[in-house]
JSON list of C-alpha atoms in Angstrom, two decimals:
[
{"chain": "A", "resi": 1, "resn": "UNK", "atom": "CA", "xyz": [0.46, 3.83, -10.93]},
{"chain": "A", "resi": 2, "resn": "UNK", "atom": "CA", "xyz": [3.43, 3.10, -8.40]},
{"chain": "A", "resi": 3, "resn": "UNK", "atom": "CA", "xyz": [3.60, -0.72, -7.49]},
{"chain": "A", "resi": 4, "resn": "UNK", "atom": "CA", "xyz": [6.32, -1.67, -4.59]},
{"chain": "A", "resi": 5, "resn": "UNK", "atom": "CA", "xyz": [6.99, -5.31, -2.81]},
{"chain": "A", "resi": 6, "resn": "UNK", "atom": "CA", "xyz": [4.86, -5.38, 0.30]},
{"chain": "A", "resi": 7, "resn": "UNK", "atom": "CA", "xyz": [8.34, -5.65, 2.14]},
{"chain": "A", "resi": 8, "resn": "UNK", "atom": "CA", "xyz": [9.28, -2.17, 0.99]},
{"chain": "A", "resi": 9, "resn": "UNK", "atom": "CA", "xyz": [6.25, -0.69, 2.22]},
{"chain": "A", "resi": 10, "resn": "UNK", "atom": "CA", "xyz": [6.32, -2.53, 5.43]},
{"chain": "A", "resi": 11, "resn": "UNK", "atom": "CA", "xyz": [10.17, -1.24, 5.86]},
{"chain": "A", "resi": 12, "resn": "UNK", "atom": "CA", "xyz": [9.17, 2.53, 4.56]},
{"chain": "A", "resi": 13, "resn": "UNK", "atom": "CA", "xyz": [6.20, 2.51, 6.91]},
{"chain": "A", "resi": 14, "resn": "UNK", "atom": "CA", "xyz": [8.19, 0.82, 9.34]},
{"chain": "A", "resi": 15, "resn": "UNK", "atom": "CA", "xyz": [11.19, 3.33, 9.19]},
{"chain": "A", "resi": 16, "resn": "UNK", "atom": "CA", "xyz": [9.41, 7.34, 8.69]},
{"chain": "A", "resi": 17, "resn": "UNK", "atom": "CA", "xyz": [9.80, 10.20, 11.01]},
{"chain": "A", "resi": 18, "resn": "UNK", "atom": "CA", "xyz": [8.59, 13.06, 11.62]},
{"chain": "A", "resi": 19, "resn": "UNK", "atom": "CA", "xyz": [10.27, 16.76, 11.78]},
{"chain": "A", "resi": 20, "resn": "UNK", "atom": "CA", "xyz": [7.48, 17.89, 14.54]},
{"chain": "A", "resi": 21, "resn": "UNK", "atom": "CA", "xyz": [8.39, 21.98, 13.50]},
{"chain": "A", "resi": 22, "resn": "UNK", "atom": "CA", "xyz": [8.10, 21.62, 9.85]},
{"chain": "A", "resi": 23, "resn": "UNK", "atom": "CA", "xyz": [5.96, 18.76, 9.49]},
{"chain": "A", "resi": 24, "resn": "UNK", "atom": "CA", "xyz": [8.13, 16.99, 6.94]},
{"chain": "A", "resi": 25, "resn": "UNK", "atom": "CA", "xyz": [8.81, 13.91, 6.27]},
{"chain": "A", "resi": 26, "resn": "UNK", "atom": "CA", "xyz": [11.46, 11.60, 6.52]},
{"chain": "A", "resi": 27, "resn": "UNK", "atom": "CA", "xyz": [13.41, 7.80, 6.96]},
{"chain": "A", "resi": 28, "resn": "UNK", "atom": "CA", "xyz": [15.65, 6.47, 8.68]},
{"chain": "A", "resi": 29, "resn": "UNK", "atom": "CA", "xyz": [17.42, 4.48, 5.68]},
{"chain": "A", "resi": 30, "resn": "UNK", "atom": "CA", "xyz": [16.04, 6.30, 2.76]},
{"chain": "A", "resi": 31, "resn": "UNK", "atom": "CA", "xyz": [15.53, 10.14, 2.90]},
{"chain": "A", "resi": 32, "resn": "UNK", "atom": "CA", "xyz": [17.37, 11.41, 5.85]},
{"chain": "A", "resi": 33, "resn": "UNK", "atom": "CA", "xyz": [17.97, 14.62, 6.91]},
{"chain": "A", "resi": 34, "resn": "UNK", "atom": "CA", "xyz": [20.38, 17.71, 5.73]},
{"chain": "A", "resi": 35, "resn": "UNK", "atom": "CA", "xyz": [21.46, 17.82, 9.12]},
{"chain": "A", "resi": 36, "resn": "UNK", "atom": "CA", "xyz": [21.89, 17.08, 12.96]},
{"chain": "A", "resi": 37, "resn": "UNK", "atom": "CA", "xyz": [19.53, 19.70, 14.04]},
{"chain": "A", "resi": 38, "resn": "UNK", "atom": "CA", "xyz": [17.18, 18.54, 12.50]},
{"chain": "A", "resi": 39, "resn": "UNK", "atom": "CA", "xyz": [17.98, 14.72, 12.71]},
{"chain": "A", "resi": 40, "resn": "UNK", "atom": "CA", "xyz": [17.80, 15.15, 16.67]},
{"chain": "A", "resi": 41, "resn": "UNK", "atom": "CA", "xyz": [14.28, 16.44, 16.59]},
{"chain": "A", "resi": 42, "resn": "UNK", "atom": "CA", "xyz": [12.82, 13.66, 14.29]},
{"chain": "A", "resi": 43, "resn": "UNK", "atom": "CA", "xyz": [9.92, 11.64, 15.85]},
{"chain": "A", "resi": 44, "resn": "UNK", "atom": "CA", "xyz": [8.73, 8.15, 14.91]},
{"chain": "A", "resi": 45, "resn": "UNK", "atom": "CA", "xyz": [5.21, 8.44, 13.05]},
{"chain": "A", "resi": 46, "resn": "UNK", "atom": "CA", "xyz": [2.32, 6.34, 14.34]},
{"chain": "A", "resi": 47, "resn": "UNK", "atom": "CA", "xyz": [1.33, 4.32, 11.38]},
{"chain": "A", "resi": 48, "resn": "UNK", "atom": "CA", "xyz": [-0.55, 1.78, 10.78]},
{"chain": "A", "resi": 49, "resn": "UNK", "atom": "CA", "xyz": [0.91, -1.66, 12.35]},
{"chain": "A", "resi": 50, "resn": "UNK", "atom": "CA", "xyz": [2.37, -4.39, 9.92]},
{"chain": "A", "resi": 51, "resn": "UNK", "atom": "CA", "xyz": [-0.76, -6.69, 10.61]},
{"chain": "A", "resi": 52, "resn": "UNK", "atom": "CA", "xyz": [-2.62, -3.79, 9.41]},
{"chain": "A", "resi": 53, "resn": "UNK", "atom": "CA", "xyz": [-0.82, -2.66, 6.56]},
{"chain": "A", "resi": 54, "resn": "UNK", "atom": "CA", "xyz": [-1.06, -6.23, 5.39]},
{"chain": "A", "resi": 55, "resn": "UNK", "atom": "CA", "xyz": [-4.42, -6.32, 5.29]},
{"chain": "A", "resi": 56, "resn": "UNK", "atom": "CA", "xyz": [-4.51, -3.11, 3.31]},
{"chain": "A", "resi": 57, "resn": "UNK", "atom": "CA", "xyz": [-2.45, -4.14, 0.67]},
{"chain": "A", "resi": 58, "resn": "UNK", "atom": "CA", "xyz": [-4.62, -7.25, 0.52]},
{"chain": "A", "resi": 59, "resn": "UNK", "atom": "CA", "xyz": [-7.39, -4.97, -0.53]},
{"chain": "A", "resi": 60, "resn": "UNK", "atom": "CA", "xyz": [-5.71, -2.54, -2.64]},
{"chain": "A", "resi": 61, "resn": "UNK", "atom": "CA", "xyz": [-4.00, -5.69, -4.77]},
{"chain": "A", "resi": 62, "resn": "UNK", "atom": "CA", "xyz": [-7.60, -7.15, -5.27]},
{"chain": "A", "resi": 63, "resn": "UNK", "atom": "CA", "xyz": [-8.81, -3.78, -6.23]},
{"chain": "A", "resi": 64, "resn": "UNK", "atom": "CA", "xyz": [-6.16, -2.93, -8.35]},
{"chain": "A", "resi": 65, "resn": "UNK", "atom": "CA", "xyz": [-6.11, -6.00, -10.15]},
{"chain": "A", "resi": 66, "resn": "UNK", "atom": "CA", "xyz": [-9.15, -4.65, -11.57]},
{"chain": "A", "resi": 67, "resn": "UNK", "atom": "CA", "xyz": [-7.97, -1.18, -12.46]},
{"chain": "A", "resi": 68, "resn": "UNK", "atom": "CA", "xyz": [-5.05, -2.71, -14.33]},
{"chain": "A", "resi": 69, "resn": "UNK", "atom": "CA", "xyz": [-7.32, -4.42, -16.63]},
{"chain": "A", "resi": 70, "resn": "UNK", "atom": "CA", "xyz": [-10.14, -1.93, -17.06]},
{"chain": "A", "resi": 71, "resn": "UNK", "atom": "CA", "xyz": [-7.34, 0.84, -17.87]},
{"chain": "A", "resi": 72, "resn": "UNK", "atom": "CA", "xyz": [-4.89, -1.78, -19.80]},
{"chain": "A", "resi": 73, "resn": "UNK", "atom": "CA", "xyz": [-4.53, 0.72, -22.73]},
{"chain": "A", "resi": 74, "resn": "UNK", "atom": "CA", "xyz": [-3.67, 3.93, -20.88]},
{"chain": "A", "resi": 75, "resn": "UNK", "atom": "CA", "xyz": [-2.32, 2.78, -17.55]},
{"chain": "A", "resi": 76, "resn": "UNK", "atom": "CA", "xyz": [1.33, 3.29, -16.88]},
{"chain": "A", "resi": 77, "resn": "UNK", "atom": "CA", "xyz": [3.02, 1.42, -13.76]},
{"chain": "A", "resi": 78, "resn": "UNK", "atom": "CA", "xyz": [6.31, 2.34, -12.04]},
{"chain": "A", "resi": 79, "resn": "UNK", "atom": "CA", "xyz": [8.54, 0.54, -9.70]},
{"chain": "A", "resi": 80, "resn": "UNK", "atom": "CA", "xyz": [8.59, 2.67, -6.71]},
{"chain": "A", "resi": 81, "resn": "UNK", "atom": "CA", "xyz": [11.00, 0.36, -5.50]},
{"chain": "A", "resi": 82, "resn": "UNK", "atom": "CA", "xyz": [14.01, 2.80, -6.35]},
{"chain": "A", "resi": 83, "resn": "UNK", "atom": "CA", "xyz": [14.77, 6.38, -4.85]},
{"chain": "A", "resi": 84, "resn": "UNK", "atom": "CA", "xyz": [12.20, 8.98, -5.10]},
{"chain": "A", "resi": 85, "resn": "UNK", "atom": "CA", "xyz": [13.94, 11.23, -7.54]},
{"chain": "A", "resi": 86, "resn": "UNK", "atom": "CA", "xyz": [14.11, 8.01, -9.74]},
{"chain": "A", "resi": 87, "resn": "UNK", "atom": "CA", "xyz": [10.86, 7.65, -9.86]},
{"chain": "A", "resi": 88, "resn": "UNK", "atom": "CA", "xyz": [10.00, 11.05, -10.52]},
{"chain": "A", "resi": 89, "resn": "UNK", "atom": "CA", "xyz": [12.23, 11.26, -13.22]},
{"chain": "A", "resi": 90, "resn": "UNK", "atom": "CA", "xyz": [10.51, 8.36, -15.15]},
{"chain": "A", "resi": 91, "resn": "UNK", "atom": "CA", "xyz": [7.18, 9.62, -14.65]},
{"chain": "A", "resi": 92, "resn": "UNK", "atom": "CA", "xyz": [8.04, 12.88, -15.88]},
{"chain": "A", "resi": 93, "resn": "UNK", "atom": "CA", "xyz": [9.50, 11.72, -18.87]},
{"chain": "A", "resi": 94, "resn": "UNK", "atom": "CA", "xyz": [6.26, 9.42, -19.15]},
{"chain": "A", "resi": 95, "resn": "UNK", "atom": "CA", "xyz": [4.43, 12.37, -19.36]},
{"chain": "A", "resi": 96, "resn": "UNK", "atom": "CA", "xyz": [6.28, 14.37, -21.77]},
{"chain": "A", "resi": 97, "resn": "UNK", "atom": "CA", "xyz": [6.51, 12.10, -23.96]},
{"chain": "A", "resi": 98, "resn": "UNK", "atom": "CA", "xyz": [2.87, 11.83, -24.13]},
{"chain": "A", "resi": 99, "resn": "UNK", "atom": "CA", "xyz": [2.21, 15.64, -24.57]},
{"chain": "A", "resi": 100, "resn": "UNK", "atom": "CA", "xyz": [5.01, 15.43, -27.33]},
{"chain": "A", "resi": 101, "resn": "UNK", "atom": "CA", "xyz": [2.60, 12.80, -28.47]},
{"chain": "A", "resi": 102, "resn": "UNK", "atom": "CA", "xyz": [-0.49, 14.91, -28.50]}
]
């Protein structure tokens, strides 16, 4: 499970853009791209607003609070408050060390 501050999601949510002739993905401070090309072609994405995404979180933290004690014994979480190759990384090695385990 990835867990994050709520103000890193509001400034991820806040700060992605869109590459409208791929479709990918990217941010303004975090994942920006290879080049001016494509950096002058980025749109803002329509997302939800903060008052929104608030409210969500509300909901997902009661839920999860739930999850995280039902699955206690075979739940994993990650702070996803690093780079995305970080948290890969950890995840990965989460799960190969649990195959090596097997």
């Amino acid at each position: 499970m990835l867990d994050a501050p709520e103000e890193v999601l509001l400034q991820r949510n806040n700060g992605k853009l869109t590459d409208p002739v791929t479709g990918d993905i990217y941010h303004q401070l975090f994942i920006q791209p290879e080049n001016d090309t494509i950096r002058r072609r980025l749109e803002r994405r329509r997302g939800p607003s903060d008052e929104q995404l608030l409210a969500e979180m509300q909901r997902y933290r009661c839920e999860v609070t739930a999850l995280k004690s039902a699955y206690q014994h075979v739940l994993k979480v990650f702070n996803a408050d690093q780079p995305p190759a970080d948290v890969y990384q950890q995840a990965l090695t989460f799960v190969l060390l649990l195959l090596t385990k097997s």
